[in-house]
């Protein structure tokens, strides 16, 4: 659940009457409550999440957005593996995109191993950041309580098998050694080729 305008942009870009953080947060909170109540009409004890993405994360951290009880807050990286707010045009506030220690409720992570932001894209090549960055960012996120849910955006699958495997190990075990994981991943790939082709 969330509320942004068409084109994945803040709705107030097209409605200048929402000219304060309070007004923006109030409308987003209203829309999300309405979405949640509509779901609850048809689903008993629904499992729902809310994207704490971009300007929504910033408004939430400023205290302007209310999230319905039980809804999982999903914190997103900036598209390149760092758990900070996403760049928007030439604005790059780099607000930490993680729950505060005292944050109540359930939290999870939306993590990119590929990203297409209309300015730069790596959807057909391997993830440009290091495996160590992925390990550091996801283990930090899990340590501060964003461990209820993990969604990994990979766009294409084949170019990102390694980083998907790394993310899977982190989710399963909570931590992993990046160098050892790479060795294990290559070994599994070599063994599957040997079995398939009998070499």
XYZ file of N, CA and C in Angstrom:
597
model
N 0.846 -1.173 0.000
C 0.000 0.000 0.000
C 0.897 1.243 0.000
N 0.398 2.264 -0.658
C 1.163 3.505 -0.692
C 0.355 4.533 -1.463
N 0.922 5.702 -1.659
C 0.262 6.707 -2.486
C 1.301 7.634 -3.097
N 1.539 7.418 -4.379
C 2.344 8.321 -5.187
C 1.540 8.613 -6.444
N 1.984 9.531 -7.255
C 1.204 9.833 -8.456
C 1.675 8.961 -9.611
N 0.909 8.965 -10.681
C 1.277 8.224 -11.873
C 2.659 8.679 -12.338
N 3.472 7.730 -12.762
C 4.835 8.052 -13.155
C 5.810 7.906 -12.010
N 5.332 7.340 -10.871
C 6.201 7.061 -9.720
C 6.862 8.334 -9.192
N 6.042 9.371 -9.021
C 6.554 10.647 -8.529
C 5.672 11.149 -7.394
N 6.148 12.084 -6.598
C 5.303 12.671 -5.543
C 4.070 13.340 -6.141
N 2.906 13.081 -5.546
C 1.649 13.612 -6.099
C 1.594 15.128 -6.075
N 2.312 15.764 -5.149
C 2.220 17.220 -5.043
C 2.922 17.956 -6.172
N 3.663 17.221 -7.003
C 4.236 17.874 -8.182
C 3.138 18.359 -9.130
N 1.963 17.704 -9.050
C 0.839 18.103 -9.890
C -0.266 18.810 -9.113
N -0.092 18.941 -7.810
C -1.100 19.618 -7.006
C -0.393 20.494 -5.976
N -0.111 21.733 -6.331
C 0.657 22.618 -5.451
C -0.064 22.999 -4.161
N -1.348 22.628 -4.022
C -2.037 22.946 -2.765
C -1.471 22.123 -1.602
N -0.806 20.992 -1.913
C -0.157 20.198 -0.864
C 1.263 20.736 -0.692
N 1.348 21.881 -0.035
C 2.605 22.637 0.001
C 3.343 22.538 1.331
N 2.893 21.639 2.224
C 3.617 21.440 3.483
C 3.760 19.943 3.745
N 4.786 19.551 4.491
C 4.924 18.136 4.846
C 3.704 17.607 5.598
N 3.089 18.445 6.434
C 1.915 18.015 7.198
C 0.762 17.642 6.265
N 0.478 18.480 5.282
C -0.607 18.210 4.334
C -0.316 16.950 3.517
N 0.907 16.796 3.092
C 1.282 15.637 2.288
C 1.146 14.350 3.095
N 1.676 14.379 4.312
C 1.597 13.199 5.177
C 0.173 12.857 5.555
N -0.649 13.866 5.772
C -2.046 13.640 6.143
C -2.789 12.920 5.022
N -2.578 13.342 3.762
C -3.263 12.691 2.650
C -2.749 11.266 2.441
N -1.447 11.079 2.501
C -0.898 9.729 2.339
C -1.449 8.811 3.425
N -1.481 9.271 4.667
C -2.004 8.468 5.774
C -3.467 8.107 5.538
N -4.250 9.076 5.072
C -5.676 8.833 4.795
C -5.841 7.768 3.713
N -5.092 7.909 2.611
C -5.215 6.964 1.499
C -4.824 5.561 1.946
N -3.740 5.431 2.702
C -3.300 4.110 3.149
C -4.317 3.494 4.112
N -4.872 4.299 5.022
C -5.929 3.780 5.910
C -7.125 3.291 5.106
N -7.484 4.039 4.079
C -8.614 3.646 3.221
C -8.292 2.349 2.484
N -7.083 2.233 1.935
C -6.679 1.002 1.245
C -6.771 -0.189 2.197
N -6.255 0.013 3.415
C -6.230 -1.075 4.397
C -7.649 -1.478 4.803
N -8.518 -0.508 5.011
C -9.895 -0.824 5.414
C -10.633 -1.554 4.298
N -10.362 -1.205 3.044
C -10.994 -1.900 1.916
C -10.547 -3.360 1.858
N -9.269 -3.602 2.099
C -8.756 -4.975 2.108
C -9.388 -5.758 3.252
N -9.477 -5.137 4.424
C -10.031 -5.815 5.599
C -11.503 -6.194 5.420
N -12.214 -5.506 4.545
C -13.604 -5.868 4.269
C -13.716 -7.251 3.645
N -12.680 -7.668 2.921
C -12.755 -8.919 2.168
C -11.774 -9.987 2.643
N -10.769 -9.594 3.419
C -9.750 -10.542 3.871
C -9.642 -10.472 5.384
N -9.797 -11.618 6.033
C -9.659 -11.663 7.481
C -8.184 -11.707 7.846
N -7.770 -10.832 8.733
C -6.374 -10.718 9.178
C -5.404 -10.667 7.989
N -5.540 -9.667 7.133
C -4.663 -9.588 5.963
C -3.224 -9.259 6.349
N -2.303 -9.757 5.545
C -0.894 -9.387 5.689
C -0.622 -8.320 4.639
N -0.362 -7.103 5.094
C -0.181 -5.977 4.182
C 1.148 -5.283 4.461
N 1.634 -4.609 3.449
C 2.868 -3.839 3.612
C 2.679 -2.457 3.013
N 3.515 -1.548 3.479
C 3.511 -0.177 2.964
C 4.934 0.193 2.568
N 5.073 0.685 1.356
C 6.395 1.057 0.857
C 6.847 2.369 1.488
N 7.915 2.314 2.270
C 8.519 3.512 2.856
C 9.612 3.966 1.885
N 9.162 4.548 0.785
C 10.032 4.769 -0.357
C 10.142 6.256 -0.672
N 11.360 6.708 -0.892
C 11.582 8.087 -1.307
C 11.012 9.084 -0.316
N 10.148 9.959 -0.823
C 9.599 11.032 0.004
C 8.698 10.491 1.114
N 8.144 9.288 0.940
C 7.282 8.717 1.988
C 8.120 8.357 3.211
N 9.313 7.810 2.991
C 10.204 7.516 4.122
C 10.585 8.793 4.853
N 10.867 9.834 4.101
C 11.246 11.103 4.717
C 10.096 11.676 5.548
N 8.881 11.652 4.988
C 7.716 12.162 5.718
C 7.425 11.320 6.962
N 7.597 10.021 6.853
C 7.369 9.144 8.013
C 8.371 9.460 9.126
N 9.630 9.597 8.751
C 10.668 9.883 9.752
C 10.457 11.252 10.411
N 9.823 12.165 9.694
C 9.519 13.484 10.253
C 8.258 13.459 11.118
N 7.568 12.318 11.167
C 6.380 12.179 11.997
C 5.078 12.598 11.335
N 5.055 12.681 10.001
C 3.868 13.156 9.298
C 2.993 12.042 8.715
N 3.438 10.798 8.820
C 2.663 9.682 8.261
C 2.368 8.672 9.353
N 1.113 8.218 9.386
C 0.695 7.171 10.306
C 0.473 5.888 9.513
N 1.011 4.788 10.028
C 0.878 3.485 9.381
C -0.079 2.638 10.216
N -1.088 2.026 9.598
C -2.027 1.197 10.362
C -1.294 0.085 11.126
N -1.783 -0.223 12.313
C -1.177 -1.258 13.142
C -1.173 -2.590 12.401
N -0.052 -3.291 12.454
C 0.070 -4.595 11.812
C 0.594 -4.553 10.399
N 0.607 -3.380 9.780
C 1.114 -3.254 8.415
C 2.642 -3.229 8.456
N 3.261 -4.035 7.598
C 4.723 -4.110 7.549
C 5.254 -2.905 6.776
N 6.136 -2.154 7.394
C 6.773 -1.021 6.721
C 7.979 -1.555 5.937
N 7.982 -1.322 4.633
C 9.035 -1.839 3.763
C 9.985 -0.701 3.396
N 11.236 -0.840 3.817
C 12.259 0.178 3.581
C 13.076 -0.211 2.358
N 13.289 0.744 1.454
C 13.966 0.450 0.189
C 15.340 1.103 0.119
N 16.242 0.419 -0.566
C 17.544 1.023 -0.841
C 17.385 2.055 -1.954
N 18.463 2.721 -2.294
C 18.404 3.799 -3.286
C 18.502 3.301 -4.728
N 18.461 1.994 -4.908
C 18.568 1.413 -6.244
C 19.948 0.858 -6.520
N 20.913 1.260 -5.725
C 22.292 0.828 -5.925
C 22.867 0.208 -4.662
N 21.972 -0.330 -3.828
C 22.407 -1.125 -2.692
C 22.537 -0.400 -1.368
N 22.511 0.913 -1.358
C 22.675 1.675 -0.122
C 21.299 1.967 0.469
N 21.133 1.670 1.758
C 19.840 1.875 2.416
C 19.672 3.356 2.794
N 19.532 4.172 1.748
C 19.258 5.604 1.888
C 18.191 5.967 0.865
N 17.594 7.144 1.016
C 16.535 7.571 0.107
C 17.051 7.662 -1.322
N 16.150 7.399 -2.240
C 16.480 7.414 -3.659
C 16.658 8.835 -4.169
N 17.586 8.998 -5.088
C 17.771 10.268 -5.787
C 16.519 10.563 -6.599
N 16.129 11.823 -6.636
C 14.983 12.239 -7.440
C 15.435 13.405 -8.305
N 15.685 13.128 -9.581
C 16.259 14.147 -10.453
C 17.638 14.517 -9.949
N 17.850 15.778 -9.653
C 19.142 16.228 -9.126
C 19.168 16.310 -7.604
N 18.056 15.951 -6.955
C 18.008 15.960 -5.489
C 18.453 14.602 -4.955
N 19.391 14.619 -4.036
C 19.889 13.374 -3.462
C 20.126 13.606 -1.972
N 19.033 13.517 -1.190
C 19.110 13.821 0.236
C 19.832 12.734 1.041
N 19.811 11.501 0.543
C 20.452 10.358 1.211
C 20.001 10.235 2.668
N 18.697 10.339 2.875
C 18.119 10.114 4.203
C 18.183 8.623 4.488
N 18.683 8.201 5.648
C 18.735 6.768 5.954
C 17.366 6.109 5.795
N 17.319 5.021 5.062
C 16.063 4.313 4.798
C 16.011 3.044 5.636
N 15.974 3.230 6.927
C 15.885 2.131 7.887
C 15.038 2.595 9.065
N 14.364 1.662 9.723
C 13.596 2.081 10.896
C 14.516 2.520 12.026
N 14.025 3.454 12.828
C 14.762 3.845 14.028
C 14.669 2.710 15.047
N 15.594 2.668 15.986
C 15.616 1.610 16.988
C 14.303 1.548 17.753
N 13.720 2.711 18.047
C 12.477 2.750 18.833
C 11.229 2.584 17.963
N 11.397 2.380 16.654
C 10.254 2.240 15.757
C 9.455 0.988 16.108
N 8.152 1.166 16.303
C 7.304 0.038 16.665
C 6.720 -0.610 15.419
N 6.280 -1.843 15.562
C 5.657 -2.545 14.457
C 6.640 -3.361 13.656
N 6.136 -3.902 12.558
C 6.938 -4.787 11.710
C 7.604 -3.996 10.600
N 8.827 -4.394 10.267
C 9.591 -3.722 9.220
C 10.255 -4.756 8.321
N 10.412 -4.409 7.054
C 11.079 -5.267 6.094
C 11.883 -4.446 5.112
N 12.426 -5.118 4.100
C 13.332 -4.473 3.144
C 12.912 -4.790 1.712
N 12.972 -3.764 0.859
C 12.844 -3.907 -0.589
C 14.221 -3.558 -1.140
N 14.914 -4.560 -1.689
C 16.309 -4.385 -2.072
C 16.493 -4.629 -3.564
N 17.235 -3.739 -4.204
C 17.479 -3.850 -5.645
C 18.819 -4.537 -5.922
N 18.796 -5.533 -6.810
C 20.052 -6.016 -7.390
C 20.088 -5.650 -8.875
N 19.093 -4.901 -9.297
C 19.083 -4.220 -10.583
C 18.166 -3.016 -10.430
N 18.383 -1.996 -11.230
C 17.605 -0.773 -11.034
C 17.509 -0.012 -12.339
N 16.309 0.493 -12.628
C 16.082 1.310 -13.815
C 15.368 2.569 -13.360
N 16.078 3.681 -13.288
C 15.486 4.910 -12.746
C 15.330 6.013 -13.798
N 15.296 5.643 -15.052
C 15.100 6.555 -16.181
C 16.281 7.484 -16.420
N 17.303 7.404 -15.586
C 18.524 8.168 -15.820
C 19.729 7.235 -16.004
N 19.749 6.189 -15.212
C 20.837 5.209 -15.261
C 20.197 3.846 -15.062
N 20.746 2.809 -15.686
C 20.156 1.485 -15.513
C 21.220 0.408 -15.648
N 21.072 -0.653 -14.840
C 21.989 -1.788 -14.935
C 21.211 -3.083 -15.113
N 20.027 -3.034 -15.723
C 19.165 -4.212 -15.748
C 19.675 -5.339 -16.640
N 20.662 -5.102 -17.496
C 21.196 -6.190 -18.314
C 22.658 -6.501 -17.986
N 23.180 -5.876 -16.963
C 24.546 -6.158 -16.533
C 24.538 -6.504 -15.051
N 25.652 -7.037 -14.573
C 25.732 -7.407 -13.166
C 25.665 -6.170 -12.266
N 25.201 -6.377 -11.044
C 25.051 -5.311 -10.060
C 26.369 -4.553 -9.895
N 26.347 -3.199 -9.957
C 27.594 -2.450 -9.960
C 28.274 -2.302 -8.602
N 27.561 -2.544 -7.509
C 28.162 -2.392 -6.184
C 28.780 -3.709 -5.725
N 29.617 -3.625 -4.715
C 30.337 -4.812 -4.253
C 29.452 -5.728 -3.420
N 29.836 -6.988 -3.367
C 29.140 -7.959 -2.516
C 29.251 -7.548 -1.056
N 30.382 -6.967 -0.681
C 30.574 -6.514 0.705
C 29.556 -5.436 1.083
N 29.226 -4.540 0.129
C 28.214 -3.517 0.392
C 26.859 -4.169 0.652
N 26.495 -5.137 -0.168
C 25.223 -5.836 0.009
C 25.174 -6.494 1.381
N 26.248 -7.179 1.754
C 26.303 -7.840 3.065
C 26.154 -6.808 4.178
N 26.921 -5.723 4.106
C 26.864 -4.691 5.153
C 25.474 -4.078 5.270
N 24.873 -3.727 4.134
C 23.586 -3.041 4.161
C 22.458 -3.953 4.653
N 22.416 -5.193 4.161
C 21.326 -6.078 4.578
C 21.495 -6.567 6.013
N 22.716 -6.858 6.448
C 22.882 -7.286 7.841
C 22.560 -6.134 8.792
N 22.897 -4.904 8.407
C 22.526 -3.750 9.232
C 21.010 -3.601 9.294
N 20.348 -3.747 8.140
C 18.884 -3.641 8.107
C 18.238 -4.693 8.999
N 18.711 -5.929 8.911
C 18.148 -6.996 9.743
C 18.410 -6.719 11.221
N 19.589 -6.175 11.529
C 19.964 -5.927 12.927
C 19.091 -4.853 13.579
N 18.594 -3.891 12.791
C 17.745 -2.842 13.371
C 16.261 -3.197 13.296
N 15.965 -4.450 12.914
C 14.583 -4.928 12.977
C 13.829 -4.967 11.670
N 14.486 -4.678 10.554
C 13.815 -4.779 9.250
C 13.985 -6.193 8.717
N 13.440 -7.139 9.466
C 13.673 -8.547 9.154
C 12.382 -9.357 9.031
N 11.262 -8.667 8.868
C 9.972 -9.347 8.754
C 9.714 -9.819 7.328
N 10.368 -9.177 6.371
C 10.018 -9.372 4.958
C 11.202 -8.914 4.116
N 11.506 -9.654 3.061
C 12.548 -9.224 2.116
C 12.038 -9.438 0.703
N 11.984 -8.356 -0.062
C 11.644 -8.414 -1.477
C 12.887 -7.983 -2.239
N 13.344 -8.831 -3.163
C 14.541 -8.525 -3.943
C 14.119 -8.292 -5.391
N 14.398 -7.103 -5.892
C 14.074 -6.735 -7.265
C 15.269 -7.075 -8.141
N 15.052 -7.997 -9.093
C 16.170 -8.398 -9.943
C 15.960 -8.059 -11.407
N 14.764 -7.603 -11.807
C 14.550 -7.311 -13.223
C 14.804 -8.562 -14.041
N 15.932 -8.652 -14.665
C 16.388 -9.878 -15.306
C 16.869 -10.859 -14.240
N 16.824 -12.140 -14.535
C 17.292 -13.148 -13.595
C 18.747 -13.542 -13.880
N 19.030 -13.969 -15.109
C 20.330 -14.561 -15.426
C 21.533 -13.684 -15.073
N 21.544 -12.376 -15.395
C 22.735 -11.583 -15.051
C 22.928 -11.394 -13.548
N 21.917 -11.747 -12.766
C 21.959 -11.429 -11.344
C 21.914 -12.669 -10.445
N 22.226 -13.831 -10.996
C 22.173 -15.062 -10.195
C 23.073 -14.980 -8.966
N 24.242 -14.427 -9.143
C 25.179 -14.349 -8.011
C 24.631 -13.468 -6.893
N 24.176 -12.249 -7.232
C 23.683 -11.355 -6.186
C 22.371 -11.861 -5.591
N 21.558 -12.542 -6.374
C 20.349 -13.162 -5.825
C 20.708 -14.260 -4.832
N 21.731 -15.042 -5.168
C 22.191 -16.094 -4.263
C 22.742 -15.491 -2.972
N 23.462 -14.385 -3.093
C 23.996 -13.687 -1.921
C 22.857 -13.186 -1.031
N 21.852 -12.554 -1.647
C 20.707 -12.065 -0.869
C 19.959 -13.214 -0.206
N 19.822 -14.336 -0.904
C 19.141 -15.505 -0.327
C 19.895 -16.032 0.887
N 21.214 -16.081 0.801
C 22.021 -16.532 1.943
C 21.876 -15.586 3.131
N 21.875 -14.302 2.855
C 21.725 -13.327 3.938
C 20.364 -13.473 4.613
N 19.317 -13.665 3.816
C 17.979 -13.819 4.375
C 17.877 -15.115 5.191
N 18.470 -16.183 4.679
C 18.371 -17.491 5.335
C 19.186 -17.555 6.618
N 20.407 -17.012 6.573
C 21.331 -17.169 7.699
C 21.572 -15.894 8.501
N 21.105 -14.764 8.009
C 21.273 -13.512 8.736
C 22.584 -12.814 8.450
N 23.588 -13.563 7.987
C 24.880 -12.995 7.645
C 25.619 -14.004 6.777
N 26.620 -13.546 6.076
C 27.441 -14.445 5.272
C 28.764 -13.755 4.976
N 29.771 -14.528 4.713
C 31.068 -14.004 4.297
C 31.054 -13.888 2.780
N 31.195 -12.677 2.263
C 31.048 -12.443 0.826
C 32.042 -13.259 0.005
N 33.284 -13.323 0.442
C 34.301 -14.056 -0.320
C 34.008 -15.556 -0.333
N 33.638 -16.105 0.811
C 33.324 -17.529 0.882
C 32.066 -17.854 0.082
N 31.085 -16.945 0.132
C 29.853 -17.163 -0.621
C 30.132 -17.196 -2.117
N 31.027 -16.335 -2.609
C 31.390 -16.342 -4.019
C 32.059 -17.657 -4.395
N 32.971 -18.125 -3.551
C 33.636 -19.406 -3.803
C 32.616 -20.536 -3.880
N 31.680 -20.552 -2.936
C 30.644 -21.593 -2.918
C 29.750 -21.502 -4.153
N 29.386 -20.274 -4.536
C 28.528 -20.076 -5.700
C 29.205 -20.589 -6.972
N 30.476 -20.249 -7.160
C 31.215 -20.707 -8.342
C 31.335 -22.226 -8.327
N 31.586 -22.783 -7.138
C 31.691 -24.237 -7.019
C 30.406 -24.944 -7.389
N 29.275 -24.400 -6.953
C 27.988 -25.009 -7.300
C 27.749 -24.936 -8.802
N 28.114 -23.795 -9.418
C 27.949 -23.646 -10.860
C 28.824 -24.629 -11.620
N 30.071 -24.793 -11.187
C 30.997 -25.725 -11.833
C 30.476 -27.149 -11.720
N 29.963 -27.509 -10.544
C 29.447 -28.866 -10.341
C 28.223 -29.134 -11.207
N 27.333 -28.149 -11.369
C 26.142 -28.367 -12.189
C 26.513 -28.525 -13.653
N 27.554 -27.796 -14.130
C 28.018 -27.958 -15.507
C 28.609 -29.342 -15.696
N 29.363 -29.807 -14.709
C 29.965 -31.143 -14.792
C 28.897 -32.216 -14.878
N 27.874 -32.096 -14.058
C 26.786 -33.090 -14.053
C 26.023 -33.036 -15.365
N 25.737 -31.832 -15.856
C 24.933 -31.689 -17.065
C 25.654 -32.217 -18.303
N 26.940 -31.919 -18.425
C 27.669 -32.257 -19.630
C 28.637 -33.434 -19.444
N 28.732 -33.961 -18.247
C 29.554 -35.122 -18.000
C 31.037 -34.896 -18.166
N 31.493 -33.697 -17.861
C 32.930 -33.402 -17.985
C 33.619 -33.561 -16.648
